[in-house]
Amino acid sequence: MPADATADLPAGLAELPLERWPRHIAIIMDGNGRWAERQGLQRVAGHDRGGRVVRAITRECARLRPIQQLTLYCLSSENWKRPAAELEFLMELLHQYLVSERPIMMEDHVRVRMIGRREGIPPHVLSELDQTEQLSSTNDGLLLNLAINYGGRGELTDAARALARDAAAGRIDPAEIDEQAIAERLYTAGEADPDLLIRTAGEMRVSNFLLWQISYAEIWVTDRAWPDFDESTLHSAIRDYAGRQRRFGGLDS
Ligand code: IPE
Ligand code: IPE
Ligand code: MG
C-alpha cells in the first residue's frame, strides 16, 4: 500500500494487514429524508446533502488502496413509487453529480459502471452516465458501481431471460447451467462479490439490493443517516469488519 494511503489513518486501521481489509464495500445509503425532516427541511435537502457524502466517501475509498470496489445504492426499482417531484430532484442531482464529478473521478482513477435497468431514467442522465462510463473505462483505480433503477429480483429475472435465450438458441445446455453461468449474466458480471455491506439509518433489511452477490457479505448497520455518514464512520465499519471471522459455511481455522 502506498504511504499516502495510510498516512493519516487512525490507529487500528494503519496497521491492518492487507488480507483483513474489505476489497469490495457495498452501501445502502438510507435516511436522507428522515435526516432532513429532523432539521425541519424538505426531504430533498437530505438528498442534496447525501450527494456531498457520496463525493467524500468515494474519494476516501479511492484513496484507501486495499479497497478495490465500491457499490452505491442510489435508486431502487421500487423507489419509482415516490412522488414525481422527489424523483425529478433525484434525477437532476444525479445529472449534476455526473457532470461535476467526472474530472475528480478521472483524477482519482475511478472507473464507473452503472448497474440497473435503463428504462425510466431520463435520456440526459443516461447520456452523462454513458460518457462517464466510457471516459473512465480504462482507469485502473477504484471500481465504482452506481446502482440506479436497480433491483436484485429484476437483475435475477434479466439473468434468467438471458439464460433462457441462450438455451433456446443452443448456446448453452440447460444441464450445464451452474452458479457461474448465472453470475456471468448479472449486471455485475466479472466483478467480485461485496465483502462488507453497510446500511445507514438503522433499518435491518436489504431492500432488494444485490440479492445474489451478498450471500456471504458481512453486514454492518449504523443508526447514522447517510447525510451524517463520514470518513470516520467508514473507518469504524472497516475496523469492525477486520475483526470478524468469516467462515463461508466451514469451521474456524
Ligand atoms: C435514501 O434515503 C435515498 C434514496 C432512497 C433515494 P431515503 O430517501 O430513503 O430517506 P428515508 O429513509 O426516507 O429517511
Ligand atoms: C433503499 O432504501 C434504496 C436506496 C438506498 C437507494 P429505501 O428507503 O428505498 O428502502 P426501504 O423502502 O426503507 O426498504
Ligand atoms: Mg429510506
Short mmCIF file of C-alpha atoms and ligand atoms in Angstrom, two decimals:
data_model
loop_
_atom_site.label_atom_id
_atom_site.label_comp_id
_atom_site.label_asym_id
_atom_site.label_seq_id
_atom_site.Cartn_x
_atom_site.Cartn_y
_atom_site.Cartn_z
CA MET A 1 0.00 0.00 0.00
CA PRO A 2 1.47 3.43 -0.88
CA ALA A 3 2.44 5.64 2.07
CA ASP A 4 -0.19 8.28 1.21
CA ALA A 5 -2.98 5.72 1.67
CA THR A 6 -2.33 5.23 5.38
CA ALA A 7 -0.61 8.49 6.31
CA ASP A 8 -3.49 9.97 8.30
CA LEU A 9 -5.44 6.87 9.20
CA PRO A 10 -6.47 6.44 12.82
CA ALA A 11 -4.90 3.75 14.95
CA GLY A 12 -6.35 0.34 14.24
CA LEU A 13 -6.56 0.93 10.51
CA ALA A 14 -3.00 1.89 9.61
CA GLU A 15 -1.60 -1.39 10.96
CA LEU A 16 -4.31 -3.55 9.43
CA PRO A 17 -2.83 -6.37 7.34
CA LEU A 18 -3.92 -6.27 3.71
CA GLU A 19 -5.92 -9.50 3.96
CA ARG A 20 -8.11 -8.06 6.74
CA TRP A 21 -9.41 -5.21 4.56
CA PRO A 22 -12.70 -5.49 2.68
CA ARG A 23 -11.93 -5.42 -1.04
CA HIS A 24 -15.48 -4.60 -2.06
CA ILE A 25 -17.79 -2.40 0.01
CA ALA A 26 -21.49 -2.02 -0.88
CA ILE A 27 -23.58 0.70 0.76
CA ILE A 28 -27.34 1.14 1.17
CA MET A 29 -27.33 4.92 1.57
CA ASP A 30 -30.52 5.39 3.58
CA GLY A 31 -32.09 8.06 5.80
CA ASN A 32 -31.79 11.21 3.67
CA GLY A 33 -35.46 12.08 4.11
CA ARG A 34 -35.52 11.47 7.86
CA TRP A 35 -32.33 13.49 8.29
CA ALA A 36 -33.92 16.46 6.50
CA GLU A 37 -37.19 16.18 8.42
CA ARG A 38 -35.27 16.22 11.71
CA GLN A 39 -33.70 19.53 10.65
CA GLY A 40 -37.12 20.94 9.69
CA LEU A 41 -36.15 20.79 5.99
CA GLN A 42 -37.76 19.27 2.91
CA ARG A 43 -36.79 15.65 2.16
CA VAL A 44 -34.87 16.75 -0.94
CA ALA A 45 -32.47 18.76 1.23
CA GLY A 46 -31.39 15.39 2.63
CA HIS A 47 -30.70 14.06 -0.86
CA ASP A 48 -28.68 17.16 -1.63
CA ARG A 49 -26.57 16.71 1.47
CA GLY A 50 -26.34 12.96 0.75
CA GLY A 51 -24.82 13.76 -2.64
CA ARG A 52 -21.95 15.54 -0.92
CA VAL A 53 -21.35 12.49 1.25
CA VAL A 54 -21.18 10.32 -1.89
CA ARG A 55 -18.30 12.53 -3.10
CA ALA A 56 -16.40 12.32 0.19
CA ILE A 57 -16.82 8.57 0.61
CA THR A 58 -15.91 7.77 -3.00
CA ARG A 59 -12.73 9.84 -2.66
CA GLU A 60 -11.86 8.13 0.61
CA CYS A 61 -12.39 4.64 -0.87
CA ALA A 62 -10.29 5.60 -3.90
CA ARG A 63 -7.53 6.78 -1.54
CA LEU A 64 -7.60 3.60 0.58
CA ARG A 65 -5.90 1.33 -1.92
CA PRO A 66 -6.85 -2.06 -0.40
CA ILE A 67 -10.45 -1.17 -1.31
CA GLN A 68 -10.89 -2.05 -4.96
CA GLN A 69 -14.61 -1.69 -5.38
CA LEU A 70 -17.48 0.40 -4.04
CA THR A 71 -21.13 -0.21 -4.93
CA LEU A 72 -23.60 2.54 -4.01
CA TYR A 73 -27.38 2.03 -3.95
CA CYS A 74 -28.59 5.30 -5.49
CA LEU A 75 -32.11 4.43 -6.63
CA SER A 76 -34.01 1.16 -6.29
CA SER A 77 -36.52 -0.15 -8.83
CA GLU A 78 -39.11 0.31 -6.06
CA ASN A 79 -38.23 3.97 -5.48
CA TRP A 80 -40.36 4.93 -8.53
CA LYS A 81 -43.31 4.75 -6.11
CA ARG A 82 -42.16 8.10 -4.66
CA PRO A 83 -43.70 11.48 -5.56
CA ALA A 84 -42.77 12.78 -9.03
CA ALA A 85 -41.16 15.93 -7.59
CA GLU A 86 -38.77 13.91 -5.40
CA LEU A 87 -37.83 11.65 -8.34
CA GLU A 88 -37.23 14.67 -10.59
CA PHE A 89 -34.98 16.17 -7.94
CA LEU A 90 -33.04 12.91 -7.64
CA MET A 91 -32.54 12.73 -11.42
CA GLU A 92 -31.29 16.34 -11.58
CA LEU A 93 -28.99 15.69 -8.64
CA LEU A 94 -27.60 12.62 -10.39
CA HIS A 95 -27.12 14.59 -13.60
CA GLN A 96 -25.27 17.39 -11.78
CA TYR A 97 -23.19 14.86 -9.86
CA LEU A 98 -22.10 13.07 -13.03
CA VAL A 99 -21.10 16.32 -14.74
CA SER A 100 -19.30 17.88 -11.79
CA GLU A 101 -17.62 14.70 -10.51
CA ARG A 102 -16.22 13.50 -13.83
CA PRO A 103 -12.91 15.43 -13.57
CA ILE A 104 -12.47 14.37 -9.93
CA MET A 105 -13.15 10.72 -10.77
CA MET A 106 -10.62 10.90 -13.57
CA GLU A 107 -8.08 12.48 -11.24
CA ASP A 108 -8.71 9.70 -8.70
CA HIS A 109 -8.51 6.98 -11.44
CA VAL A 110 -12.04 5.79 -10.61
CA ARG A 111 -13.78 3.51 -13.11
CA VAL A 112 -17.55 3.99 -13.14
CA ARG A 113 -20.19 1.42 -14.04
CA MET A 114 -23.96 1.76 -13.87
CA ILE A 115 -25.87 -1.28 -12.66
CA GLY A 116 -29.65 -1.38 -13.07
CA ARG A 117 -32.25 -1.08 -15.80
CA ARG A 118 -32.01 1.88 -18.16
CA GLU A 119 -35.78 2.14 -18.70
CA GLY A 120 -37.30 5.15 -16.95
CA ILE A 121 -34.01 7.02 -16.49
CA PRO A 122 -34.20 10.33 -18.42
CA PRO A 123 -32.09 10.41 -21.62
CA HIS A 124 -29.95 13.37 -20.47
CA VAL A 125 -28.95 11.39 -17.36
CA LEU A 126 -28.26 8.24 -19.39
CA SER A 127 -26.09 10.22 -21.75
CA GLU A 128 -23.93 11.53 -18.86
CA LEU A 129 -23.74 8.03 -17.40
CA ASP A 130 -22.61 6.61 -20.75
CA GLN A 131 -19.98 9.35 -21.15
CA THR A 132 -18.63 8.80 -17.64
CA GLU A 133 -18.52 5.03 -18.14
CA GLN A 134 -16.75 5.37 -21.45
CA LEU A 135 -14.26 8.01 -20.37
CA SER A 136 -13.36 6.18 -17.15
CA SER A 137 -13.33 2.67 -18.66
CA THR A 138 -9.54 2.39 -18.75
CA ASN A 139 -8.96 3.84 -15.26
CA ASP A 140 -7.15 1.37 -13.01
CA GLY A 141 -8.23 2.64 -9.58
CA LEU A 142 -11.42 2.04 -7.60
CA LEU A 143 -14.33 0.44 -9.47
CA LEU A 144 -17.45 2.43 -8.59
CA ASN A 145 -20.76 0.72 -9.33
CA LEU A 146 -23.69 3.13 -9.25
CA ALA A 147 -26.88 1.11 -8.66
CA ILE A 148 -29.59 3.17 -10.35
CA ASN A 149 -33.08 1.83 -11.02
CA TYR A 150 -31.60 -1.33 -9.53
CA GLY A 151 -33.48 -4.28 -8.05
CA GLY A 152 -31.96 -7.63 -7.14
CA ARG A 153 -35.03 -9.60 -8.25
CA GLY A 154 -35.12 -7.69 -11.54
CA GLU A 155 -31.44 -8.46 -12.07
CA LEU A 156 -32.02 -12.18 -11.46
CA THR A 157 -35.05 -12.07 -13.78
CA ASP A 158 -32.91 -10.47 -16.51
CA ALA A 159 -30.28 -13.18 -15.99
CA ALA A 160 -32.95 -15.91 -16.24
CA ARG A 161 -34.16 -14.38 -19.51
CA ALA A 162 -30.62 -14.27 -20.90
CA LEU A 163 -30.08 -17.91 -19.94
CA ALA A 164 -33.39 -18.97 -21.50
CA ARG A 165 -32.46 -17.14 -24.72
CA ASP A 166 -29.04 -18.83 -24.78
CA ALA A 167 -30.58 -22.25 -24.12
CA ALA A 168 -33.24 -21.79 -26.81
CA ALA A 169 -30.52 -20.76 -29.29
CA GLY A 170 -28.45 -23.82 -28.38
CA ARG A 171 -25.60 -21.77 -26.90
CA ILE A 172 -25.90 -23.46 -23.51
CA ASP A 173 -27.13 -26.89 -22.43
CA PRO A 174 -29.66 -26.48 -19.53
CA ALA A 175 -27.86 -29.32 -17.72
CA GLU A 176 -24.68 -27.21 -17.76
CA ILE A 177 -26.22 -24.19 -16.02
CA ASP A 178 -24.25 -23.61 -12.85
CA GLU A 179 -23.68 -20.70 -10.44
CA GLN A 180 -21.02 -19.24 -12.69
CA ALA A 181 -23.41 -19.22 -15.66
CA ILE A 182 -25.84 -17.16 -13.58
CA ALA A 183 -23.17 -14.81 -12.16
CA GLU A 184 -21.92 -14.13 -15.70
CA ARG A 185 -25.35 -12.87 -16.67
CA LEU A 186 -25.79 -10.46 -13.77
CA TYR A 187 -25.14 -6.71 -14.14
CA THR A 188 -22.02 -7.30 -12.02
CA ALA A 189 -20.56 -9.96 -14.36
CA GLY A 190 -16.84 -10.34 -13.83
CA GLU A 191 -16.82 -8.48 -10.50
CA ALA A 192 -16.03 -9.76 -7.02
CA ASP A 193 -18.89 -10.08 -4.53
CA PRO A 194 -19.14 -7.46 -1.74
CA ASP A 195 -17.22 -8.34 1.43
CA LEU A 196 -18.87 -5.67 3.53
CA LEU A 197 -22.44 -4.40 3.25
CA ILE A 198 -23.11 -1.13 5.07
CA ARG A 199 -26.60 0.23 5.70
CA THR A 200 -27.18 3.65 7.23
CA ALA A 201 -30.22 4.90 9.20
CA GLY A 202 -30.72 1.75 11.23
CA GLU A 203 -33.04 -0.37 9.10
CA MET A 204 -32.30 -4.12 9.33
CA ARG A 205 -33.22 -5.10 5.79
CA VAL A 206 -31.64 -5.48 2.37
CA SER A 207 -34.39 -3.77 0.32
CA ASN A 208 -33.77 -5.80 -2.87
CA PHE A 209 -30.06 -4.92 -3.03
CA LEU A 210 -27.54 -7.34 -4.63
CA LEU A 211 -29.52 -10.39 -3.52
CA TRP A 212 -27.22 -12.87 -5.26
CA GLN A 213 -23.94 -11.10 -4.54
CA ILE A 214 -24.33 -10.53 -0.77
CA SER A 215 -24.80 -14.19 0.11
CA TYR A 216 -21.69 -14.12 2.34
CA ALA A 217 -21.18 -10.37 2.84
CA GLU A 218 -20.59 -9.12 6.39
CA ILE A 219 -23.39 -6.73 7.35
CA TRP A 220 -22.75 -3.51 9.27
CA VAL A 221 -25.66 -1.24 10.18
CA THR A 222 -25.34 2.21 11.73
CA ASP A 223 -28.10 4.40 13.15
CA ARG A 224 -26.48 7.39 11.47
CA ALA A 225 -28.40 8.71 8.49
CA TRP A 226 -26.48 8.90 5.20
CA PRO A 227 -26.06 12.71 5.32
CA ASP A 228 -24.20 12.28 8.65
CA PHE A 229 -22.01 9.42 7.40
CA ASP A 230 -18.36 10.45 7.05
CA GLU A 231 -14.86 9.09 6.66
CA SER A 232 -14.58 8.19 10.33
CA THR A 233 -17.85 6.18 10.19
CA LEU A 234 -16.40 4.33 7.20
CA HIS A 235 -13.20 3.64 9.15
CA SER A 236 -15.27 2.23 12.05
CA ALA A 237 -17.07 -0.13 9.68
CA ILE A 238 -13.76 -1.31 8.19
CA ARG A 239 -12.24 -1.85 11.63
CA ASP A 240 -15.28 -3.83 12.71
CA TYR A 241 -15.15 -5.91 9.52
CA ALA A 242 -11.45 -6.62 10.09
CA GLY A 243 -12.29 -8.25 13.43
CA ARG A 244 -14.91 -10.59 12.00
CA GLN A 245 -14.36 -14.29 11.44
CA ARG A 246 -15.71 -15.27 8.02
CA ARG A 247 -16.43 -18.96 7.75
CA PHE A 248 -18.33 -19.39 4.47
CA GLY A 249 -20.07 -22.40 5.95
CA GLY A 250 -16.86 -24.05 7.15
CA LEU A 251 -15.27 -24.08 10.60
CA ASP A 252 -12.88 -21.63 12.25
CA SER A 253 -9.36 -22.29 11.07
C1 IPE B 1 -32.16 7.16 0.75
O1 IPE B 1 -32.84 8.00 1.66
C2 IPE B 1 -32.10 7.74 -0.63
C3 IPE B 1 -32.97 7.07 -1.61
C4 IPE B 1 -33.69 6.02 -1.39
C5 IPE B 1 -33.01 7.64 -2.94
P1 IPE B 1 -34.41 7.98 1.80
O2 IPE B 1 -34.98 8.95 0.83
O3 IPE B 1 -34.94 6.60 1.69
O4 IPE B 1 -34.60 8.53 3.27
P2 IPE B 1 -35.60 7.96 4.37
O5 IPE B 1 -35.33 6.51 4.51
O6 IPE B 1 -36.97 8.25 3.87
O7 IPE B 1 -35.24 8.73 5.60
C1 IPE B 2 -33.14 1.54 -0.23
O1 IPE B 2 -33.70 2.49 0.59
C2 IPE B 2 -32.83 2.14 -1.58
C3 IPE B 2 -31.75 3.10 -1.61
C4 IPE B 2 -30.99 3.45 -0.60
C5 IPE B 2 -31.47 3.69 -2.89
P1 IPE B 2 -35.29 2.63 0.75
O2 IPE B 2 -35.53 3.79 1.61
O3 IPE B 2 -35.92 2.65 -0.60
O4 IPE B 2 -35.65 1.27 1.45
P2 IPE B 2 -36.97 0.86 2.25
O5 IPE B 2 -38.16 1.28 1.41
O6 IPE B 2 -36.94 1.58 3.56
O7 IPE B 2 -36.86 -0.62 2.43
MG MG B 3 -35.23 5.11 3.02
#
